[in-house]
CSV table of C-alpha atoms and ligand atoms in Angstrom, one decimal:
chain,number,residue,atom,x,y,z
A,1,MET,CA,45.5,-7.8,46.4
A,2,CYS,CA,45.0,-8.2,43.0
A,3,TYR,CA,47.7,-8.6,40.1
A,4,PHE,CA,47.2,-5.1,38.8
A,5,TRP,CA,47.8,-3.3,42.0
A,6,ARG,CA,50.8,-5.6,42.8
A,7,ARG,CA,52.5,-4.9,39.6
A,8,ALA,CA,51.6,-1.0,39.9
A,9,LEU,CA,53.0,-0.5,43.4
A,10,PHE,CA,56.0,-2.7,42.9
A,11,VAL,CA,58.4,0.2,41.5
A,12,PRO,CA,57.1,3.0,43.7
A,13,PHE,CA,57.5,0.6,46.8
A,14,THR,CA,61.0,-0.6,45.6
A,15,ILE,CA,61.9,3.0,45.1
A,16,LEU,CA,60.7,3.8,48.8
A,17,VAL,CA,62.5,0.9,50.5
A,18,LEU,CA,65.6,2.0,48.6
A,19,SER,CA,65.4,5.4,49.8
A,20,LEU,CA,64.7,4.5,53.4
A,21,LEU,CA,68.1,2.8,52.9
A,22,ALA,CA,70.0,5.5,51.4
A,23,TRP,CA,68.4,7.6,54.5
A,24,ALA,CA,70.4,5.2,56.8
A,25,ALA,CA,73.4,5.3,54.7
A,26,VAL,CA,73.6,8.9,53.6
A,27,GLY,CA,71.3,10.5,55.3
A,28,ALA,CA,67.7,12.5,55.0
A,29,LEU,CA,68.5,15.0,52.2
A,30,LEU,CA,70.0,12.8,49.8
A,31,ALA,CA,67.6,10.0,50.6
A,32,SER,CA,64.8,12.3,49.8
A,33,LEU,CA,66.5,13.8,46.4
A,34,PHE,CA,66.8,10.2,45.5
A,35,PHE,CA,63.6,9.5,46.1
A,36,SER,CA,62.1,12.3,44.2
A,37,MET,CA,64.2,11.7,41.3
A,38,PHE,CA,63.3,8.0,40.8
A,39,MET,CA,59.5,8.8,41.2
A,40,LEU,CA,60.0,11.6,38.6
A,41,ILE,CA,61.5,9.2,36.1
A,42,ASN,CA,58.8,6.6,36.8
A,43,LEU,CA,55.9,9.2,36.2
A,44,ALA,CA,57.7,10.3,32.7
A,45,LEU,CA,57.5,6.5,31.8
A,46,HIS,CA,54.1,6.3,32.3
A,47,LEU,CA,53.4,9.9,30.6
A,48,ARG,CA,55.3,8.5,27.3
A,49,GLN,CA,53.1,5.5,27.2
A,50,LEU,CA,49.8,7.8,27.9
A,51,GLU,CA,51.1,10.0,25.1
A,52,ALA,CA,51.7,6.7,22.7
A,53,LEU,CA,47.9,6.0,23.6
A,54,ASP,CA,46.8,9.2,23.0
A,55,TYR,CA,48.6,9.5,19.4
A,56,TRP,CA,47.1,6.1,18.5
A,57,LEU,CA,43.5,7.2,19.5
A,58,ALA,CA,44.0,10.2,17.2
A,59,ASP,CA,44.0,8.0,14.2
A,60,SER,CA,43.1,4.7,15.7
A,61,ASP,CA,41.6,3.2,12.3
A,62,GLN,CA,45.0,3.5,10.3
A,63,ARG,CA,47.4,3.4,13.2
A,64,ILE,CA,48.6,-0.1,15.0
A,65,VAL,CA,48.3,-0.1,19.0
A,66,PRO,CA,51.4,1.0,20.7
A,67,ASN,CA,53.7,-2.0,22.4
A,68,GLY,CA,53.7,-0.9,26.0
A,69,SER,CA,56.2,-1.7,28.4
A,70,GLY,CA,55.7,-2.5,32.3
A,71,LEU,CA,52.4,-2.2,33.4
A,72,TRP,CA,51.1,-0.8,30.0
A,73,GLU,CA,52.2,-3.6,28.2
A,74,GLU,CA,49.0,-5.8,29.7
A,75,VAL,CA,46.9,-3.0,28.7
A,76,PHE,CA,47.9,-2.5,25.2
A,77,THR,CA,47.8,-5.9,24.5
A,78,ARG,CA,44.2,-6.3,25.6
A,79,LEU,CA,43.7,-3.0,23.5
A,80,ASN,CA,45.0,-4.6,20.4
A,81,ARG,CA,43.3,-7.9,20.9
A,82,MET,CA,39.9,-6.1,21.4
A,83,VAL,CA,40.8,-3.8,18.3
A,84,ARG,CA,41.5,-6.9,16.3
A,85,GLN,CA,38.3,-8.6,17.0
A,86,HIS,CA,36.3,-5.3,16.5
A,87,ARG,CA,38.0,-5.2,12.8
A,88,LYS,CA,37.1,-8.7,12.0
A,89,GLU,CA,33.6,-8.1,13.3
A,90,HIS,CA,33.3,-4.9,11.1
A,91,GLU,CA,34.7,-6.7,8.2
A,92,GLN,CA,31.9,-9.3,8.5
A,93,ARG,CA,29.3,-6.9,8.7
A,94,VAL,CA,30.7,-5.2,5.7
A,95,ALA,CA,30.9,-8.4,3.8
A,96,ALA,CA,27.3,-9.0,4.8
A,97,LEU,CA,26.1,-5.7,3.8
A,98,GLN,CA,27.8,-6.4,0.3
A,99,HIS,CA,26.2,-9.5,0.1
A,100,MET,CA,22.8,-8.3,1.0
A,101,GLU,CA,23.5,-5.3,-1.6
A,102,GLN,CA,24.3,-7.8,-4.4
A,103,ALA,CA,21.4,-9.7,-3.7
A,104,THR,CA,19.0,-6.7,-3.8
A,105,SER,CA,20.6,-5.6,-6.9
A,106,ALA,CA,19.6,-8.7,-8.5
A,107,LEU,CA,16.1,-8.4,-7.7
A,108,PRO,CA,13.7,-7.7,-10.4
A,109,GLU,CA,12.1,-4.9,-8.4
A,110,GLY,CA,13.3,-1.4,-7.3
A,111,VAL,CA,13.7,-1.3,-3.8
A,112,ALA,CA,14.5,1.9,-1.6
A,113,ILE,CA,14.6,2.4,2.1
A,114,LEU,CA,12.9,5.6,3.3
A,115,ASP,CA,12.4,7.2,6.9
A,116,GLU,CA,9.4,8.6,8.0
A,117,ALA,CA,9.7,11.9,6.2
A,118,TYR,CA,10.4,10.0,2.9
A,119,HIS,CA,14.0,10.7,3.0
A,120,ILE,CA,16.1,8.4,1.0
A,121,GLU,CA,18.6,6.3,3.1
A,122,TRP,CA,19.2,3.5,0.6
A,123,CYS,CA,18.0,2.3,-2.8
A,124,ASN,CA,19.1,-0.6,-5.2
A,125,PRO,CA,20.0,0.1,-9.1
A,126,LEU,CA,16.7,-0.6,-10.2
A,127,ALA,CA,15.0,1.9,-7.9
A,128,GLU,CA,17.3,4.4,-9.4
A,129,ARG,CA,16.5,3.9,-12.7
A,130,HIS,CA,12.7,3.7,-12.2
A,131,PHE,CA,12.8,7.0,-10.0
A,132,GLY,CA,15.5,8.6,-11.9
A,133,LEU,CA,17.9,8.5,-8.8
A,134,ASP,CA,21.6,8.4,-8.0
A,135,CYS,CA,22.1,6.5,-4.8
A,136,LYS,CA,25.2,8.2,-3.9
A,137,ARG,CA,24.3,11.7,-4.7
A,138,ASP,CA,20.4,11.5,-3.5
A,139,ILE,CA,20.9,9.8,-0.2
A,140,GLY,CA,19.4,12.0,2.4
A,141,GLN,CA,16.9,13.8,-0.1
A,142,GLN,CA,13.2,13.4,0.0
A,143,ILE,CA,12.1,11.3,-2.6
A,144,THR,CA,9.2,13.3,-3.5
A,145,TYR,CA,11.6,16.0,-4.3
A,146,LEU,CA,13.1,13.7,-7.0
A,147,ALA,CA,10.1,11.6,-8.2
A,148,ARG,CA,7.4,14.5,-8.3
A,149,GLN,CA,4.6,13.1,-10.3
A,150,PRO,CA,1.5,14.4,-8.7
A,151,GLU,CA,-0.2,10.8,-8.3
A,152,PHE,CA,2.9,9.7,-6.5
A,153,VAL,CA,3.2,13.0,-4.1
A,154,GLN,CA,-0.4,12.5,-3.5
A,155,TYR,CA,0.1,8.9,-2.6
A,156,LEU,CA,2.7,9.3,0.1
A,157,ALA,CA,0.8,12.4,1.6
A,158,LEU,CA,-2.1,10.1,2.3
A,159,HIS,CA,-0.1,7.8,4.4
A,160,GLU,CA,-2.4,4.7,3.1
A,161,PHE,CA,-0.5,2.0,1.6
A,162,SER,CA,-2.9,-0.9,1.7
A,163,GLU,CA,-3.1,-0.6,-2.2
A,164,PRO,CA,-0.3,-0.5,-4.4
A,165,LEU,CA,-0.3,2.8,-6.8
A,166,VAL,CA,0.1,2.2,-10.4
A,167,LEU,CA,2.1,5.2,-11.7
A,168,CYS,CA,2.1,5.5,-15.5
A,169,GLY,CA,4.4,7.5,-17.7
A,170,ALA,CA,7.0,7.3,-14.7
A,171,ARG,CA,10.4,8.8,-15.3
A,172,GLN,CA,11.3,6.7,-18.4
A,173,ASN,CA,9.3,7.3,-21.1
A,174,GLY,CA,6.1,5.0,-21.2
A,175,LEU,CA,7.2,3.2,-18.0
A,176,THR,CA,4.3,2.1,-15.8
A,177,LEU,CA,5.2,1.0,-12.5
A,178,SER,CA,3.4,-0.8,-9.8
A,179,ILE,CA,4.7,1.2,-6.3
A,180,LYS,CA,3.9,-0.5,-2.8
A,181,LEU,CA,5.4,0.9,0.8
A,182,ILE,CA,5.5,-1.5,3.7
A,183,HIS,CA,6.3,0.2,7.0
A,184,TYR,CA,9.1,-2.0,9.0
A,185,GLY,CA,11.3,-1.4,11.9
A,186,ASP,CA,11.4,2.0,13.7
A,187,ASN,CA,9.2,4.2,11.5
A,188,LYS,CA,10.9,3.0,8.1
A,189,LEU,CA,9.5,2.3,5.1
A,190,LEU,CA,10.3,-0.1,2.2
A,191,LEU,CA,9.6,1.1,-1.3
A,192,ILE,CA,9.2,-1.5,-3.9
A,193,SER,CA,8.5,-0.6,-7.6
A,194,ARG,CA,7.8,-3.2,-10.1
A,195,ASP,CA,7.9,-2.4,-13.9
A,196,ILE,CA,4.2,-3.7,-15.1
A,197,THR,CA,4.5,-1.7,-18.5
A,198,HIS,CA,4.0,-5.2,-20.2
A,199,LEU,CA,1.2,-6.2,-18.1
A,200,GLU,CA,-0.5,-2.9,-18.4
A,201,ARG,CA,0.0,-3.0,-22.2
A,202,ILE,CA,-1.8,-6.3,-22.5
A,203,GLU,CA,-4.7,-4.9,-19.9
A,204,THR,CA,-5.3,-2.0,-22.3
A,205,MET,CA,-5.3,-4.3,-25.4
A,206,ARG,CA,-8.1,-6.4,-23.7
A,207,ARG,CA,-9.9,-3.3,-22.5
A,208,ASP,CA,-9.6,-1.9,-26.1
A,209,PHE,CA,-10.8,-5.0,-27.5
A,210,VAL,CA,-13.7,-5.6,-25.3
A,211,ALA,CA,-14.8,-1.9,-25.6
A,212,ASN,CA,-14.4,-2.2,-29.3
A,213,VAL,CA,-16.4,-5.4,-29.9
A,214,SER,CA,-19.4,-4.0,-27.5
A,215,HIS,CA,-19.2,-0.8,-29.3
A,216,GLU,CA,-19.2,-2.9,-32.8
A,217,LEU,CA,-22.2,-5.0,-31.6
A,218,ARG,CA,-24.5,-2.3,-30.4
A,219,THR,CA,-25.5,-0.9,-34.0
A,220,PRO,CA,-26.1,-4.5,-35.4
A,221,LEU,CA,-28.0,-5.4,-32.1
A,222,THR,CA,-30.2,-2.2,-32.2
A,223,VAL,CA,-31.3,-2.8,-36.0
A,224,VAL,CA,-31.9,-6.4,-35.3
A,225,ASN,CA,-34.1,-5.8,-32.2
A,226,GLY,CA,-36.1,-2.8,-34.0
A,227,PHE,CA,-36.8,-5.7,-36.8
A,228,VAL,CA,-37.9,-8.3,-34.2
A,229,GLU,CA,-40.3,-5.7,-32.3
A,230,THR,CA,-41.8,-4.5,-35.9
A,231,LEU,CA,-42.3,-8.2,-36.8
A,232,HIS,CA,-43.8,-9.2,-33.5
A,233,ASP,CA,-46.2,-6.2,-33.6
A,234,MET,CA,-47.7,-6.9,-37.1
A,235,PRO,CA,-51.4,-7.3,-37.0
A,236,ASN,CA,-51.6,-10.0,-39.5
A,237,LEU,CA,-49.2,-12.2,-38.0
A,238,GLU,CA,-51.4,-15.1,-37.3
A,239,ASN,CA,-48.9,-18.0,-36.7
A,240,SER,CA,-48.8,-18.3,-32.6
A,241,MET,CA,-45.5,-20.1,-33.0
A,242,ALA,CA,-43.9,-17.3,-34.9
A,243,ARG,CA,-45.0,-14.8,-32.5
A,244,ARG,CA,-43.6,-16.9,-29.4
A,245,ALA,CA,-40.3,-17.5,-31.2
A,246,LEU,CA,-40.4,-13.2,-32.0
A,247,HIS,CA,-41.0,-12.6,-28.2
A,248,LEU,CA,-38.3,-14.9,-27.1
A,249,MET,CA,-35.9,-13.7,-29.7
A,250,GLY,CA,-36.9,-10.3,-28.3
A,251,GLU,CA,-36.1,-11.0,-24.8
A,252,GLN,CA,-32.8,-12.5,-26.0
A,253,MET,CA,-31.9,-9.2,-27.9
A,254,TYR,CA,-33.0,-7.2,-25.0
A,255,ARG,CA,-30.5,-9.5,-22.6
A,256,MET,CA,-27.5,-8.7,-25.2
A,257,GLU,CA,-28.3,-5.1,-25.2
A,258,GLN,CA,-28.1,-5.0,-21.6
A,259,LEU,CA,-24.7,-6.8,-21.7
A,260,VAL,CA,-23.2,-4.5,-24.2
A,261,ASP,CA,-24.3,-1.6,-22.3
A,262,ASP,CA,-22.7,-3.0,-19.1
A,263,LEU,CA,-19.5,-3.8,-20.9
A,264,LEU,CA,-19.5,-0.5,-22.4
A,265,THR,CA,-19.8,1.0,-18.8
A,266,LEU,CA,-17.2,-1.3,-17.3
A,267,SER,CA,-14.6,0.1,-20.4
A,268,LYS,CA,-15.7,3.5,-19.4
A,269,LEU,CA,-14.9,3.4,-15.8
A,270,GLU,CA,-11.6,1.4,-16.4
A,271,ASP,CA,-10.3,3.9,-18.9
A,272,THR,CA,-7.4,5.6,-16.9
A,273,LEU,CA,-8.1,8.7,-19.2
A,274,ASN,CA,-11.5,8.9,-17.6
A,275,ALA,CA,-11.0,10.8,-14.4
A,276,LEU,CA,-13.8,10.9,-11.8
A,277,GLN,CA,-15.7,14.0,-12.4
A,278,GLU,CA,-16.6,15.1,-8.9
A,279,GLU,CA,-19.7,17.2,-7.7
A,280,ALA,CA,-21.8,17.9,-4.8
A,281,VAL,CA,-24.5,15.0,-4.8
A,282,ASP,CA,-27.9,15.1,-2.9
A,283,VAL,CA,-27.7,11.6,-2.0
A,284,ALA,CA,-31.1,11.8,-0.2
A,285,ARG,CA,-32.8,13.1,-3.3
A,286,LEU,CA,-30.9,10.5,-5.6
A,287,LEU,CA,-32.2,7.8,-3.3
A,288,CYS,CA,-35.9,8.7,-3.3
A,289,THR,CA,-35.7,8.5,-6.9
A,290,LEU,CA,-34.2,5.0,-7.1
A,291,HIS,CA,-36.5,4.1,-4.3
A,292,GLN,CA,-39.5,5.0,-6.7
A,293,GLU,CA,-37.8,3.1,-9.6
A,294,GLY,CA,-37.2,0.1,-7.3
A,295,GLN,CA,-40.8,0.0,-6.5
A,296,SER,CA,-41.8,0.0,-10.0
A,297,LEU,CA,-39.0,-3.1,-10.4
A,298,SER,CA,-40.3,-5.0,-7.5
A,299,ALA,CA,-44.1,-4.4,-8.7
A,300,GLY,CA,-45.5,-4.7,-5.2
A,301,LYS,CA,-43.7,-7.9,-4.5
A,302,HIS,CA,-41.5,-6.8,-1.7
A,303,THR,CA,-41.8,-4.2,1.0
A,304,LEU,CA,-39.1,-1.9,0.0
A,305,ARG,CA,-38.5,0.8,2.7
A,306,LEU,CA,-36.2,3.8,2.6
A,307,GLU,CA,-34.4,5.5,5.8
A,308,LEU,CA,-32.8,8.5,5.3
A,309,GLU,CA,-30.7,9.0,8.5
A,310,SER,CA,-28.2,11.5,7.2
A,311,SER,CA,-28.8,14.4,5.3
A,312,CYS,CA,-25.2,15.2,4.2
A,313,ALA,CA,-24.6,15.5,0.5
A,314,LEU,CA,-21.7,13.4,-0.9
A,315,LEU,CA,-18.2,14.4,-3.1
A,316,GLY,CA,-18.5,12.1,-5.7
A,317,ASN,CA,-20.0,11.6,-9.4
A,318,ALA,CA,-23.6,11.2,-9.4
A,319,ASP,CA,-24.0,9.1,-12.5
A,320,GLU,CA,-21.7,7.0,-11.5
A,321,LEU,CA,-23.3,6.7,-7.8
A,322,ARG,CA,-26.4,6.3,-9.1
A,323,SER,CA,-25.3,3.4,-11.4
A,324,ALA,CA,-23.8,1.8,-8.1
A,325,PHE,CA,-26.6,2.2,-5.7
A,326,GLY,CA,-29.2,1.3,-8.3
A,327,ASN,CA,-27.7,-2.2,-9.0
A,328,LEU,CA,-27.3,-2.9,-5.5
A,329,ILE,CA,-31.1,-2.0,-5.0
A,330,SER,CA,-31.8,-4.0,-8.0
A,331,ASN,CA,-29.9,-6.9,-7.0
A,332,ALA,CA,-31.9,-7.0,-3.5
A,333,ILE,CA,-35.1,-7.0,-5.3
A,334,ARG,CA,-33.9,-9.7,-7.7
A,335,TYR,CA,-32.5,-11.9,-5.1
A,336,THR,CA,-35.4,-11.7,-2.4
A,337,PRO,CA,-38.2,-13.8,-3.2
A,338,HIS,CA,-42.0,-12.4,-3.2
A,339,GLY,CA,-43.1,-10.9,0.5
A,340,GLY,CA,-39.5,-10.2,1.4
A,341,GLU,CA,-38.3,-7.3,2.9
A,342,ILE,CA,-35.7,-4.7,1.4
A,343,LEU,CA,-34.1,-1.6,3.5
A,344,VAL,CA,-32.4,0.9,1.8
A,345,SER,CA,-30.6,3.4,4.0
A,346,TRP,CA,-28.1,6.3,3.9
A,347,HIS,CA,-26.6,7.1,7.4
A,348,GLU,CA,-23.1,8.2,9.0
A,349,GLN,CA,-20.7,5.5,10.9
A,350,GLY,CA,-18.9,7.6,12.8
A,351,GLU,CA,-17.7,10.6,10.3
A,352,GLN,CA,-18.4,8.0,7.3
A,353,PRO,CA,-21.1,8.2,5.3
A,354,VAL,CA,-22.6,4.8,4.4
A,355,PHE,CA,-25.2,3.5,1.8
A,356,SER,CA,-26.4,0.2,2.6
A,357,VAL,CA,-29.0,-2.2,1.0
A,358,GLN,CA,-30.4,-5.0,3.3
A,359,ASP,CA,-32.6,-7.8,2.1
A,360,SER,CA,-34.1,-10.9,3.6
A,361,GLY,CA,-33.6,-12.6,0.2
A,362,ILE,CA,-31.7,-15.9,-0.7
A,363,GLY,CA,-28.4,-14.9,0.9
A,364,ILE,CA,-25.1,-16.0,-0.3
A,365,SER,CA,-22.9,-18.8,1.3
A,366,PRO,CA,-19.5,-17.6,2.5
A,367,GLN,CA,-17.0,-19.1,0.1
A,368,HIS,CA,-18.7,-17.2,-2.9
A,369,ILE,CA,-18.5,-13.7,-1.2
A,370,PRO,CA,-15.0,-12.9,-2.2
A,371,ARG,CA,-15.5,-13.5,-5.7
A,372,LEU,CA,-18.8,-11.7,-6.1
A,373,THR,CA,-17.1,-8.7,-7.7
A,374,GLU,CA,-15.5,-10.6,-10.6
A,375,ARG,CA,-17.0,-10.2,-13.9
A,376,PHE,CA,-19.7,-12.9,-14.8
A,377,TYR,CA,-19.3,-14.6,-11.2
A,378,ARG,CA,-23.0,-16.1,-10.6
A,379,VAL,CA,-23.5,-18.0,-7.5
A,380,ASP,CA,-26.8,-19.0,-9.5
A,381,ARG,CA,-26.6,-18.7,-12.8
A,382,SER,CA,-30.0,-19.7,-13.9
A,383,ARG,CA,-31.5,-17.4,-11.0
A,384,SER,CA,-29.3,-14.4,-12.4
A,385,ARG,CA,-30.3,-15.0,-16.0
A,386,GLU,CA,-34.4,-15.4,-15.0
A,387,THR,CA,-34.2,-12.3,-13.2
A,388,GLY,CA,-32.1,-10.3,-16.4
A,389,GLY,CA,-28.9,-10.4,-14.8
A,390,THR,CA,-25.7,-9.7,-16.8
A,391,GLY,CA,-23.2,-11.0,-14.1
A,392,LEU,CA,-21.6,-7.4,-14.5
A,393,GLY,CA,-23.7,-5.5,-11.9
A,394,LEU,CA,-21.2,-5.7,-9.0
A,395,ALA,CA,-17.9,-5.9,-11.0
A,396,ILE,CA,-19.3,-2.1,-12.0
A,397,VAL,CA,-20.4,-1.4,-8.6
A,398,LYS,CA,-16.8,-2.4,-7.3
A,399,HIS,CA,-15.1,0.0,-10.0
A,400,ILE,CA,-17.3,2.9,-8.9
A,401,VAL,CA,-16.5,2.2,-5.2
A,402,SER,CA,-12.8,2.1,-5.8
A,403,ARG,CA,-12.9,5.5,-8.0
A,404,HIS,CA,-14.5,6.8,-4.8
A,405,LYS,CA,-12.2,5.5,-2.7
A,406,ALA,CA,-14.3,3.9,-0.6
A,407,ARG,CA,-15.1,0.3,0.4
A,408,LEU,CA,-17.7,-2.2,-0.2
A,409,GLU,CA,-18.7,-4.7,2.5
A,410,ILE,CA,-20.9,-7.7,2.2
A,411,VAL,CA,-22.3,-9.6,5.0
A,412,SER,CA,-24.4,-12.4,4.0
A,413,GLU,CA,-26.3,-15.7,5.2
A,414,GLU,CA,-27.6,-18.2,3.1
A,415,GLY,CA,-31.4,-18.6,3.1
A,416,LYS,CA,-31.6,-15.3,5.6
A,417,GLY,CA,-30.6,-12.3,3.4
A,418,SER,CA,-27.9,-10.0,2.7
A,419,THR,CA,-26.4,-6.5,3.3
A,420,PHE,CA,-24.4,-4.6,0.8
A,421,SER,CA,-22.8,-1.4,2.1
A,422,ILE,CA,-20.8,1.3,0.4
A,423,VAL,CA,-18.7,3.0,3.3
A,424,PHE,CA,-17.5,6.5,1.8
A,425,SER,CA,-14.2,8.1,3.6
A,426,SER,CA,-15.2,11.0,5.9
A,427,SER,CA,-13.4,13.6,3.2
A,428,ARG,CA,-16.3,13.0,1.0
A,429,HIS,CA,-19.0,14.2,3.7
A,430,LEU,CA,-20.2,17.6,2.6
A,431,PRO,CA,-22.5,19.9,4.3
A,432,VAL,CA,-26.4,19.9,3.4
A,433,GLN,CA,-26.0,23.3,2.0
A,434,ALA,CA,-23.6,22.5,-0.6
A,435,GLU,CA,-22.9,25.0,-3.1
A,436,LYS,CA,-24.0,23.2,-6.2
A,437,VAL,CA,-26.2,20.2,-5.3
A,438,ILE,CA,-27.3,17.7,-8.5
A,439,ALA,CA,-30.9,16.6,-8.7
A,440,THR,CA,-31.0,13.1,-10.1
B,501,ADP,P1,-26.0,-10.7,-11.7
B,501,ADP,O1,-26.4,-9.7,-13.0
B,501,ADP,O2,-25.8,-12.0,-12.0
B,501,ADP,O3,-26.9,-10.2,-10.8
B,501,ADP,P2,-24.2,-9.2,-10.2
B,501,ADP,O4,-22.7,-8.9,-10.6
B,501,ADP,O5,-24.8,-8.3,-9.6
B,501,ADP,O6,-24.6,-10.1,-11.3
B,501,ADP,O7,-24.2,-10.2,-8.9
B,501,ADP,C1,-23.4,-11.3,-9.0
B,501,ADP,C2,-23.9,-12.4,-8.5
B,501,ADP,O8,-23.9,-12.0,-6.8
B,501,ADP,C3,-25.0,-12.7,-8.7
B,501,ADP,O9,-25.2,-13.5,-9.8
B,501,ADP,C4,-25.8,-13.4,-7.4
B,501,ADP,O10,-25.5,-14.9,-7.3
B,501,ADP,C5,-25.1,-12.7,-6.2
B,501,ADP,N1,-25.8,-11.6,-5.6
B,501,ADP,C6,-25.7,-10.3,-5.7
B,501,ADP,N2,-26.6,-9.5,-5.1
B,501,ADP,C7,-27.2,-10.3,-4.3
B,501,ADP,C8,-28.1,-10.4,-3.1
B,501,ADP,N3,-28.4,-9.2,-2.9
B,501,ADP,N4,-28.5,-11.7,-2.5
B,501,ADP,C9,-28.0,-12.5,-2.8
B,501,ADP,N5,-27.3,-13.0,-3.9
B,501,ADP,C10,-26.5,-11.9,-4.6
C-alpha cells in the first residue's frame, strides 16, 4: 500500500481498533458512540485544513500557503514549493519582458504589435510619438482609429505589405515616416515606423535641383539648336567641314534636348504632389498608334507585329501609359538588329491585364537585369548612344509602372532576345464599353 493511503487510513483504523476494544470492555452502545465521536473530530480536523486551503486560494497571490498538519502537511509543503517555483519563473519572465521592452525602447524605430484586425497589443515609445499613441490608454484600440491618415488606412486595407509605405506629414508636423508591416506568429503583425524626414528632405532637394537645372537648360538649348539649324540650312555655306560640324552639333543638341526632356519627365513622375490622374484608357487604340510609330522608327528593318488578344480598357493615365509602352517598343526596335522580329501584345494573365514586348534582339545577360531601371544604367553604352538612348527610358517606365501599382517583368537571354512585360492588377481591368474612353 502506498505511503499516502497508509497515512490516510492510520487514524480511522486506530479509532476502529480502540472502538472494538471498548466494545469488549463497555459494550456496543458506548463503543459506537466512542467511534462516531472520534470520526467526527477527525472529519472536523480535515475540514479545517480544507478551509485554510480555500482561504488561501481566494487570494493566492497575496497570502502565504497555510501550514498543514498530519496528512495535509505533506500536501501544503508540496503546494508551497510549487508556488515558490511558479513565482520565481514569473519574476524571471517579467524581468525578461522588461529587458525586451528596454531594448525595443532604445530602438531608433517605432515598433508596435498589432493583431489581425489591427488592434494595438503593444508599442514602444517611438511608435507612440510617431502615431500620437498612448500605450497605456490605447491598448486594444484599432490603430486606424487613432492614426487616420487616408494613405495609411488604405495601405492597411489592401493587406499588401511587400513595399513600405512612405507617409508624409504624419501626426507631428512635417514628419515623414517609412512604415513597414511584417506578419509573424499566429496572425500577428509587427509595425515598424522609421523617421525618414531628413532623407526625404535631401531627396526633395536632389529632385528639385535636377528639375531646376533641366528647366533652366531647356531655353538656352532651344535657342542654340535654332541657330545651329539656321546656319546648317544657309544656302551659301560652302565649307563642307563647317556643314559637317554643324550637322554633328545639331545631333548633339538634339540628344541634349532629349536628355532634358527625359529628366523633366522623371521629375514630374517623382513629384509627390503630382498624383496619378486616372481615366479609362482604350489600350487597343493606343497600341495601334504606337505600332504605327514603331514601324516608322524601325523604317522597315524589323518585322513588327501587334497582337490584341484582350479588348479590355485599363484604369490609368493615358499619357503615362503611352510613354511607358512607347519606351519599351522603342527599346525593342533599338536593341534588335536588322531583320529581327518584335511582337507587341495586349493580353490577360488570369484576371490581370498584361502589356508585353518581345524581341529577338541582342538580349541582356542576367547580372544586368536587376539594375536596368536605374538612371543612366546601360549594358552597352555606345550602342545606347548610337541609337539615341538617354539611359533614362527604363527609369521612366519603372516610375510609371509603380504609379499604376503594376509590376515590370523582364525575361532575357543574351543573343536570343528579351521580353518586357507590365502586369497590371485585376482591379485596373475595365469592361470594353467604358464610359469615357480616351483616344490617344
Ligand atoms: P537607353 O536609353 O540606354 O536605352 P533605357 O533605360 O531605356 O536606356 O535602357 C537601359 C539599358 O537596358 C539599355 O542601355 C540597354 O542596355 C538595356 N535594354 C533596354 N531594353 C533592351 C532590349 N529590348 N534589349 C536589350 N537591351 C535592352
